[in-house]
C-alpha cells in the first residue's frame, strides 16, 4: 500500500493519540470517582454520628 | 470517627510523591512526544502515519514488562505471604491491561492506515499479543470469583506467575516465526532507525514507562485509603455494637464482660 500523504494520514495519527488519551483519562477519572465516593460516604457517616450525638 | 474520616480525606488527596511523579511523567511525555513530532524525521516509507509508532510500540513494550513485573510481585507474595505484594501485583496487571487495550487500539488504527486492514489474522505478532491480552483479561474474573481473601490472593498470584512465564515464551516464539507484514523493531540494528528517531523512541518509551509507574502508584494509594476506611468502618461498627452491651447491667450469672460481648454476636 502506498504511503499516505500528510492530509490523509493525520486523522489516523490523531485517532491513535486520542484513543490513548481517552483511556488514560477514563482510568484516572474512575480511580478519582471511587475516592470521592468514599469521602462522601465518610462525610455522611460523620453527619449521622454528629446528629446522633446532639441532644 | 470525624478525626478518622479527616485522616482518610487527607490521605486520599495526592501525596507529594505521587504529585511529583505525575509532574515528572507529564514532563517526560511532553518532551518525548515533542521530539517525536518536531525532531524525528518523517519516515520515507510510511510517511506521517509512522508517528503512531512512538505511541504504539512503547505501549506494547510497557504492557509486556508490566505483566512480567506482576508475575514477579506475585512470586514475592507467595514467598513472603505478605498481602501487600499481591496488591502490587494486582495493580501492575490492572494498569498493564489498560495499556494493552491502548496498544491494540493504536495498532489497529496504524494497521488500517498502513496495510488497509484493521486486523491481520495471519500475522503472529498481532495474534500472540491478542492471546496474551485475553489471558490477562481472565485474571480479574478469576480473582473476584473467589470470596475468601486469602485464597483469592494465593490463586491470583499463581495465575500471575504462570501468565508472566508465558509472556517471554510468546515473545521468543513470535521472533522465531516468519513475519507476515508486522515489522520487527527490537533488532540488532535497532530497526534501522536514524539517531534522532531512536532518541525520540527511547524518550517516548521512558515517558510511557513512567506513566505506567504513576498510574500504579495512584491506584495503590487509592486502594490503601479504601482498605483503611473499610477497617475503620468495621472497628466503629464493632465499637457501636459493644458499647450498649457494656452499658447494660450485667446479669448475675455473667462471668466476664468479654464473654458477654462475644456471646452477643
Tab-separated table of C-alpha atoms in Angstrom:
chain	number	residue	atom	x	y	z
A	1	UNK	CA	0.000	0.000	0.000
A	2	UNK	CA	1.483	3.420	-0.894
A	3	UNK	CA	2.328	5.835	1.946
A	4	UNK	CA	-0.486	8.210	2.882
A	5	UNK	CA	0.069	11.925	2.434
A	6	UNK	CA	0.019	14.270	5.419
A	7	UNK	CA	-3.572	15.237	4.661
A	8	UNK	CA	-4.797	11.635	4.624
A	9	UNK	CA	-2.558	10.427	7.463
A	10	UNK	CA	-3.272	12.959	10.202
A	11	UNK	CA	-6.780	11.682	11.112
A	12	UNK	CA	-5.281	8.230	11.798
A	13	UNK	CA	-2.451	9.690	13.885
A	14	UNK	CA	-4.895	11.917	15.789
A	15	UNK	CA	-7.272	8.977	16.344
A	16	UNK	CA	-4.475	6.801	17.778
A	17	UNK	CA	-3.369	9.508	20.234
A	18	UNK	CA	-6.980	10.329	21.171
A	19	UNK	CA	-7.706	6.637	21.917
A	20	UNK	CA	-4.753	6.564	24.299
A	21	UNK	CA	-5.673	9.882	25.934
A	22	UNK	CA	-9.300	8.845	26.436
A	23	UNK	CA	-8.238	5.555	28.053
A	24	UNK	CA	-5.819	7.238	30.465
A	25	UNK	CA	-8.296	10.000	31.374
A	26	UNK	CA	-11.097	7.435	31.887
A	27	UNK	CA	-8.839	5.348	34.124
A	28	UNK	CA	-7.831	8.339	36.272
A	29	UNK	CA	-11.473	9.523	36.435
A	30	UNK	CA	-12.654	6.096	37.645
A	31	UNK	CA	-9.998	5.982	40.395
A	32	UNK	CA	-10.801	9.596	41.396
A	33	UNK	CA	-14.561	8.925	41.468
A	34	UNK	CA	-14.019	5.931	43.753
A	35	UNK	CA	-12.044	8.101	46.191
A	36	UNK	CA	-14.684	10.873	46.016
A	37	UNK	CA	-17.470	8.346	46.712
A	38	UNK	CA	-15.526	7.074	49.707
A	39	UNK	CA	-15.057	10.618	51.038
A	40	UNK	CA	-18.772	11.348	50.582
A	41	UNK	CA	-19.730	8.172	52.405
A	42	UNK	CA	-17.429	9.078	55.279
A	43	UNK	CA	-18.856	12.610	55.390
A	44	UNK	CA	-22.358	11.108	55.560
A	45	UNK	CA	-21.230	8.856	58.392
A	46	UNK	CA	-19.793	11.916	60.173
A	47	UNK	CA	-23.070	13.810	59.777
A	48	UNK	CA	-25.007	10.791	61.080
A	49	UNK	CA	-22.735	10.489	64.094
A	50	UNK	CA	-22.978	14.253	64.759
A	51	UNK	CA	-26.797	14.181	64.639
A	52	UNK	CA	-26.923	11.153	66.906
A	53	UNK	CA	-24.579	12.775	69.408
A	54	UNK	CA	-26.599	16.047	69.591
A	55	UNK	CA	-29.109	16.368	72.471
B	1	UNK	CA	-14.911	8.974	63.673
B	2	UNK	CA	-14.704	12.583	62.483
B	3	UNK	CA	-10.947	12.552	63.071
B	4	UNK	CA	-10.671	9.234	61.255
B	5	UNK	CA	-12.549	10.433	58.200
B	6	UNK	CA	-10.481	13.647	58.119
B	7	UNK	CA	-7.374	11.477	58.196
B	8	UNK	CA	-8.694	9.409	55.281
B	9	UNK	CA	-9.731	12.520	53.356
B	10	UNK	CA	-6.226	13.930	53.825
B	11	UNK	CA	-4.711	10.659	52.643
B	12	UNK	CA	-6.968	10.450	49.603
B	13	UNK	CA	-5.531	13.711	48.299
B	14	UNK	CA	-2.474	13.099	46.103
B	15	UNK	CA	0.619	12.606	48.224
B	16	UNK	CA	3.734	14.631	47.496
B	17	UNK	CA	5.440	11.574	45.973
B	18	UNK	CA	2.532	10.890	43.649
B	19	UNK	CA	2.241	14.551	42.679
B	20	UNK	CA	5.931	14.822	41.771
B	21	UNK	CA	5.746	11.507	39.899
B	22	UNK	CA	2.727	12.782	37.940
B	23	UNK	CA	4.524	16.039	37.108
B	24	UNK	CA	7.628	14.122	36.051
B	25	UNK	CA	5.641	11.832	33.745
B	26	UNK	CA	3.774	14.803	32.256
B	27	UNK	CA	7.114	16.497	31.539
B	28	UNK	CA	8.576	13.266	30.113
B	29	UNK	CA	5.515	12.753	27.895
B	30	UNK	CA	5.748	16.357	26.681
B	31	UNK	CA	9.468	16.027	25.929
B	32	UNK	CA	9.159	12.579	24.317
B	33	UNK	CA	6.275	13.449	22.018
B	34	UNK	CA	7.795	16.863	21.297
B	35	UNK	CA	10.864	15.021	19.998
B	36	UNK	CA	8.700	12.522	18.097
B	37	UNK	CA	6.688	15.181	16.287
B	38	UNK	CA	9.160	18.036	15.882
B	39	UNK	CA	12.645	16.476	15.856
B	40	UNK	CA	12.347	12.945	14.440
B	41	UNK	CA	12.213	12.904	10.646
B	42	UNK	CA	9.176	11.791	8.660
B	43	UNK	CA	9.736	8.163	7.715
B	44	UNK	CA	10.359	7.674	3.987
B	45	UNK	CA	8.308	4.516	3.549
B	46	UNK	CA	5.173	5.223	5.613
B	47	UNK	CA	5.145	8.996	5.851
B	48	UNK	CA	3.406	10.881	8.683
B	49	UNK	CA	1.352	7.881	9.811
B	50	UNK	CA	4.550	6.340	11.234
B	51	UNK	CA	4.203	8.816	14.171
B	52	UNK	CA	1.841	6.225	15.698
B	53	UNK	CA	4.955	4.074	16.169
B	54	UNK	CA	6.101	6.380	19.032
B	55	UNK	CA	2.915	5.561	20.924
B	56	UNK	CA	2.059	2.019	19.887
B	57	UNK	CA	5.456	0.325	20.386
B	58	UNK	CA	6.208	1.867	23.831
B	59	UNK	CA	2.676	0.904	24.931
B	60	UNK	CA	3.177	-2.703	23.804
B	61	UNK	CA	6.619	-2.981	25.445
B	62	UNK	CA	5.418	-1.383	28.712
B	63	UNK	CA	2.391	-3.694	28.769
B	64	UNK	CA	4.525	-6.833	28.469
B	65	UNK	CA	7.061	-5.578	31.036
B	66	UNK	CA	4.155	-4.738	33.391
B	67	UNK	CA	2.730	-8.246	33.032
B	68	UNK	CA	6.126	-9.791	33.829
B	69	UNK	CA	6.523	-7.405	36.786
B	70	UNK	CA	3.077	-8.504	38.013
B	71	UNK	CA	4.284	-12.111	37.953
B	72	UNK	CA	7.474	-11.273	39.856
B	73	UNK	CA	5.491	-9.370	42.501
B	74	UNK	CA	3.097	-12.321	42.778
B	75	UNK	CA	6.066	-14.653	43.304
B	76	UNK	CA	7.225	-12.358	46.095
B	77	UNK	CA	3.726	-12.625	47.641
B	78	UNK	CA	3.834	-16.410	47.602
B	79	UNK	CA	7.367	-16.377	49.015
B	80	UNK	CA	6.700	-13.965	51.897
B	81	UNK	CA	2.946	-14.333	52.448
B	82	UNK	CA	2.706	-10.532	52.671
B	83	UNK	CA	-0.597	-9.332	51.134
B	84	UNK	CA	0.999	-6.029	50.033
B	85	UNK	CA	2.898	-7.843	47.275
B	86	UNK	CA	-0.356	-9.310	45.996
B	87	UNK	CA	-1.935	-5.840	45.854
B	88	UNK	CA	1.110	-4.539	43.947
B	89	UNK	CA	0.910	-7.461	41.529
B	90	UNK	CA	-2.821	-6.852	41.001
B	91	UNK	CA	-2.260	-3.143	40.316
B	92	UNK	CA	0.650	-3.792	37.868
B	93	UNK	CA	-1.521	-6.256	35.924
B	94	UNK	CA	-4.558	-3.970	36.023
B	95	UNK	CA	-2.684	-0.970	34.604
B	96	UNK	CA	-0.946	-3.191	32.037
B	97	UNK	CA	-4.322	-4.493	30.860
B	98	UNK	CA	-5.467	-0.905	30.259
B	99	UNK	CA	-2.229	-0.260	28.349
B	100	UNK	CA	-2.806	-3.466	26.351
B	101	UNK	CA	-6.207	-2.140	25.235
B	102	UNK	CA	-4.476	1.083	24.159
B	103	UNK	CA	-1.746	-0.887	22.314
B	104	UNK	CA	-4.363	-2.971	20.486
B	105	UNK	CA	-6.402	0.135	19.609
B	106	UNK	CA	-3.466	2.194	18.353
B	107	UNK	CA	-2.040	-0.821	16.490
B	108	UNK	CA	-5.338	-1.424	14.778
B	109	UNK	CA	-5.554	2.209	13.645
B	110	UNK	CA	-1.969	2.062	12.369
B	111	UNK	CA	-2.683	-1.209	10.533
B	112	UNK	CA	-5.694	0.358	8.826
B	113	UNK	CA	-3.601	3.341	7.727
B	114	UNK	CA	-0.568	1.338	6.502
B	115	UNK	CA	-1.917	-2.042	5.428
B	116	UNK	CA	-5.522	-1.148	4.656
B	117	UNK	CA	-6.870	-3.636	7.262
B	118	UNK	CA	-7.876	-3.166	10.890
B	119	UNK	CA	-6.539	-6.606	11.784
B	120	UNK	CA	-4.429	-9.294	10.040
B	121	UNK	CA	-5.049	-12.778	11.449
B	122	UNK	CA	-2.026	-14.290	9.621
B	123	UNK	CA	0.413	-12.041	11.494
B	124	UNK	CA	1.898	-13.860	14.534
B	125	UNK	CA	2.859	-10.635	16.374
B	126	UNK	CA	-0.728	-9.376	16.394
B	127	UNK	CA	-2.360	-12.679	17.261
B	128	UNK	CA	0.153	-13.503	20.020
B	129	UNK	CA	-0.384	-10.095	21.639
B	130	UNK	CA	-4.140	-10.660	21.481
B	131	UNK	CA	-3.703	-14.073	23.146
B	132	UNK	CA	-1.625	-12.522	25.937
B	133	UNK	CA	-4.279	-9.811	26.386
B	134	UNK	CA	-7.117	-12.361	26.508
B	135	UNK	CA	-5.144	-14.424	29.018
B	136	UNK	CA	-4.819	-11.422	31.322
B	137	UNK	CA	-8.445	-10.465	30.706
B	138	UNK	CA	-9.264	-13.670	32.643
B	139	UNK	CA	-7.230	-12.522	35.648
B	140	UNK	CA	-9.845	-10.188	37.148
B	141	UNK	CA	-12.886	-12.501	36.797
B	142	UNK	CA	-10.829	-15.359	38.239
B	143	UNK	CA	-9.646	-13.220	41.117
B	144	UNK	CA	-13.041	-11.834	42.086
B	145	UNK	CA	-14.805	-15.173	41.680
B	146	UNK	CA	-13.055	-16.252	44.892
B	147	UNK	CA	-14.624	-14.773	48.041
B	148	UNK	CA	-12.068	-15.769	50.670
B	149	UNK	CA	-9.352	-13.044	50.541
B	150	UNK	CA	-6.504	-15.401	51.430
B	151	UNK	CA	-7.404	-17.917	48.729
B	152	UNK	CA	-8.122	-15.105	46.281
B	153	UNK	CA	-4.629	-13.669	46.744
B	154	UNK	CA	-2.965	-17.065	46.516
B	155	UNK	CA	-4.790	-18.246	43.375
B	156	UNK	CA	-4.353	-14.848	41.679
B	157	UNK	CA	-0.610	-14.996	42.417
B	158	UNK	CA	-0.303	-18.458	40.883
B	159	UNK	CA	-2.177	-17.266	37.801
B	160	UNK	CA	0.021	-14.148	37.546
B	161	UNK	CA	3.232	-16.215	37.713
B	162	UNK	CA	2.103	-18.742	35.071
B	163	UNK	CA	0.848	-15.985	32.762
B	164	UNK	CA	4.070	-13.973	33.244
B	165	UNK	CA	6.134	-17.029	32.256
B	166	UNK	CA	4.016	-17.246	29.122
B	167	UNK	CA	4.914	-13.663	28.042
B	168	UNK	CA	8.663	-14.164	27.229
B	169	UNK	CA	7.951	-17.621	25.748
B	170	UNK	CA	5.396	-15.991	23.481
B	171	UNK	CA	7.827	-13.207	22.586
B	172	UNK	CA	10.555	-15.687	21.580
B	173	UNK	CA	8.092	-17.820	19.602
B	174	UNK	CA	6.974	-14.776	17.640
B	175	UNK	CA	10.614	-13.850	16.949
B	176	UNK	CA	11.209	-17.322	15.549
B	177	UNK	CA	8.080	-17.250	13.401
B	178	UNK	CA	8.123	-15.704	9.971
B	179	UNK	CA	6.820	-12.157	9.865
B	180	UNK	CA	3.950	-11.517	7.501
B	181	UNK	CA	3.573	-7.748	7.500
B	182	UNK	CA	4.401	-6.538	11.024
B	183	UNK	CA	7.947	-5.087	11.221
B	184	UNK	CA	10.443	-6.127	13.915
B	185	UNK	CA	11.648	-3.156	15.946
B	186	UNK	CA	13.979	-4.572	18.596
B	187	UNK	CA	16.659	-5.977	16.295
B	188	UNK	CA	20.459	-5.717	16.399
B	189	UNK	CA	20.300	-2.773	14.020
B	190	UNK	CA	17.642	-1.039	16.172
B	191	UNK	CA	15.048	-1.377	13.429
B	192	UNK	CA	17.362	0.664	11.156
B	193	UNK	CA	16.339	3.883	12.901
B	194	UNK	CA	18.413	7.031	12.448
B	195	UNK	CA	19.775	8.692	15.605
B	196	UNK	CA	17.069	11.325	16.110
B	197	UNK	CA	14.330	8.756	15.544
B	198	UNK	CA	15.899	6.364	18.032
B	199	UNK	CA	16.297	9.166	20.593
B	200	UNK	CA	12.611	10.108	20.239
B	201	UNK	CA	11.617	6.445	20.549
B	202	UNK	CA	13.683	5.927	23.714
B	203	UNK	CA	12.270	9.165	25.205
B	204	UNK	CA	8.690	8.043	24.434
B	205	UNK	CA	9.373	4.583	25.866
B	206	UNK	CA	10.711	6.142	29.074
B	207	UNK	CA	7.722	8.507	29.292
B	208	UNK	CA	5.157	5.730	28.812
B	209	UNK	CA	7.007	3.598	31.381
B	210	UNK	CA	6.917	6.496	33.834
B	211	UNK	CA	3.190	6.972	33.188
B	212	UNK	CA	2.652	3.273	33.973
B	213	UNK	CA	4.501	3.657	37.277
B	214	UNK	CA	2.478	6.805	38.108
B	215	UNK	CA	-0.858	5.115	37.416
B	216	UNK	CA	0.214	2.115	39.512
B	217	UNK	CA	1.111	4.458	42.350
B	218	UNK	CA	-2.235	6.282	42.021
B	219	UNK	CA	-4.203	3.046	42.236
B	220	UNK	CA	-2.079	1.729	45.101
B	221	UNK	CA	-2.701	4.934	47.086
B	222	UNK	CA	-6.443	4.717	46.372
B	223	UNK	CA	-6.502	1.067	47.441
B	224	UNK	CA	-4.627	1.841	50.654
B	225	UNK	CA	-7.143	4.561	51.576
B	226	UNK	CA	-10.099	2.287	50.769
B	227	UNK	CA	-8.680	-0.562	52.878
B	228	UNK	CA	-8.054	1.758	55.817
B	229	UNK	CA	-11.575	3.189	55.552
B	230	UNK	CA	-13.063	-0.310	55.488
B	231	UNK	CA	-11.032	-1.295	58.536
B	232	UNK	CA	-12.133	1.849	60.406
B	233	UNK	CA	-15.784	1.283	59.479
B	234	UNK	CA	-15.566	-2.260	60.807
B	235	UNK	CA	-13.911	-1.062	64.014
B	236	UNK	CA	-16.538	1.663	64.564
B	237	UNK	CA	-19.348	-0.853	63.957
B	238	UNK	CA	-17.760	-3.224	66.434
B	239	UNK	CA	-17.407	-0.387	68.978
B	240	UNK	CA	-21.025	0.706	68.436
B	241	UNK	CA	-22.144	-2.869	68.969
B	242	UNK	CA	-20.000	-3.358	72.061
B	243	UNK	CA	-20.968	-0.040	73.747
B	244	UNK	CA	-24.639	-0.858	74.599
B	245	UNK	CA	-23.618	-4.319	75.761
B	246	UNK	CA	-21.054	-2.823	78.121
B	247	UNK	CA	-23.513	-0.126	79.325
B	248	UNK	CA	-26.284	-2.661	80.061
B	249	UNK	CA	-26.387	-4.026	83.653
B	250	UNK	CA	-24.649	-7.392	83.804
B	251	UNK	CA	-26.854	-10.360	84.644
B	252	UNK	CA	-25.898	-12.070	87.883
B	253	UNK	CA	-24.717	-15.211	86.078
B	254	UNK	CA	-22.354	-13.339	83.671
B	255	UNK	CA	-18.749	-14.442	84.087
B	256	UNK	CA	-16.899	-11.585	82.398
B	257	UNK	CA	-17.759	-8.596	80.159
B	258	UNK	CA	-15.623	-10.019	77.347
B	259	UNK	CA	-17.653	-13.213	77.306
B	260	UNK	CA	-20.871	-11.194	77.173
B	261	UNK	CA	-19.706	-9.204	74.121
B	262	UNK	CA	-18.510	-12.327	72.339
B	263	UNK	CA	-21.782	-14.094	73.117
B	264	UNK	CA	-23.761	-11.086	71.873
B	265	UNK	CA	-22.506	-11.605	68.302
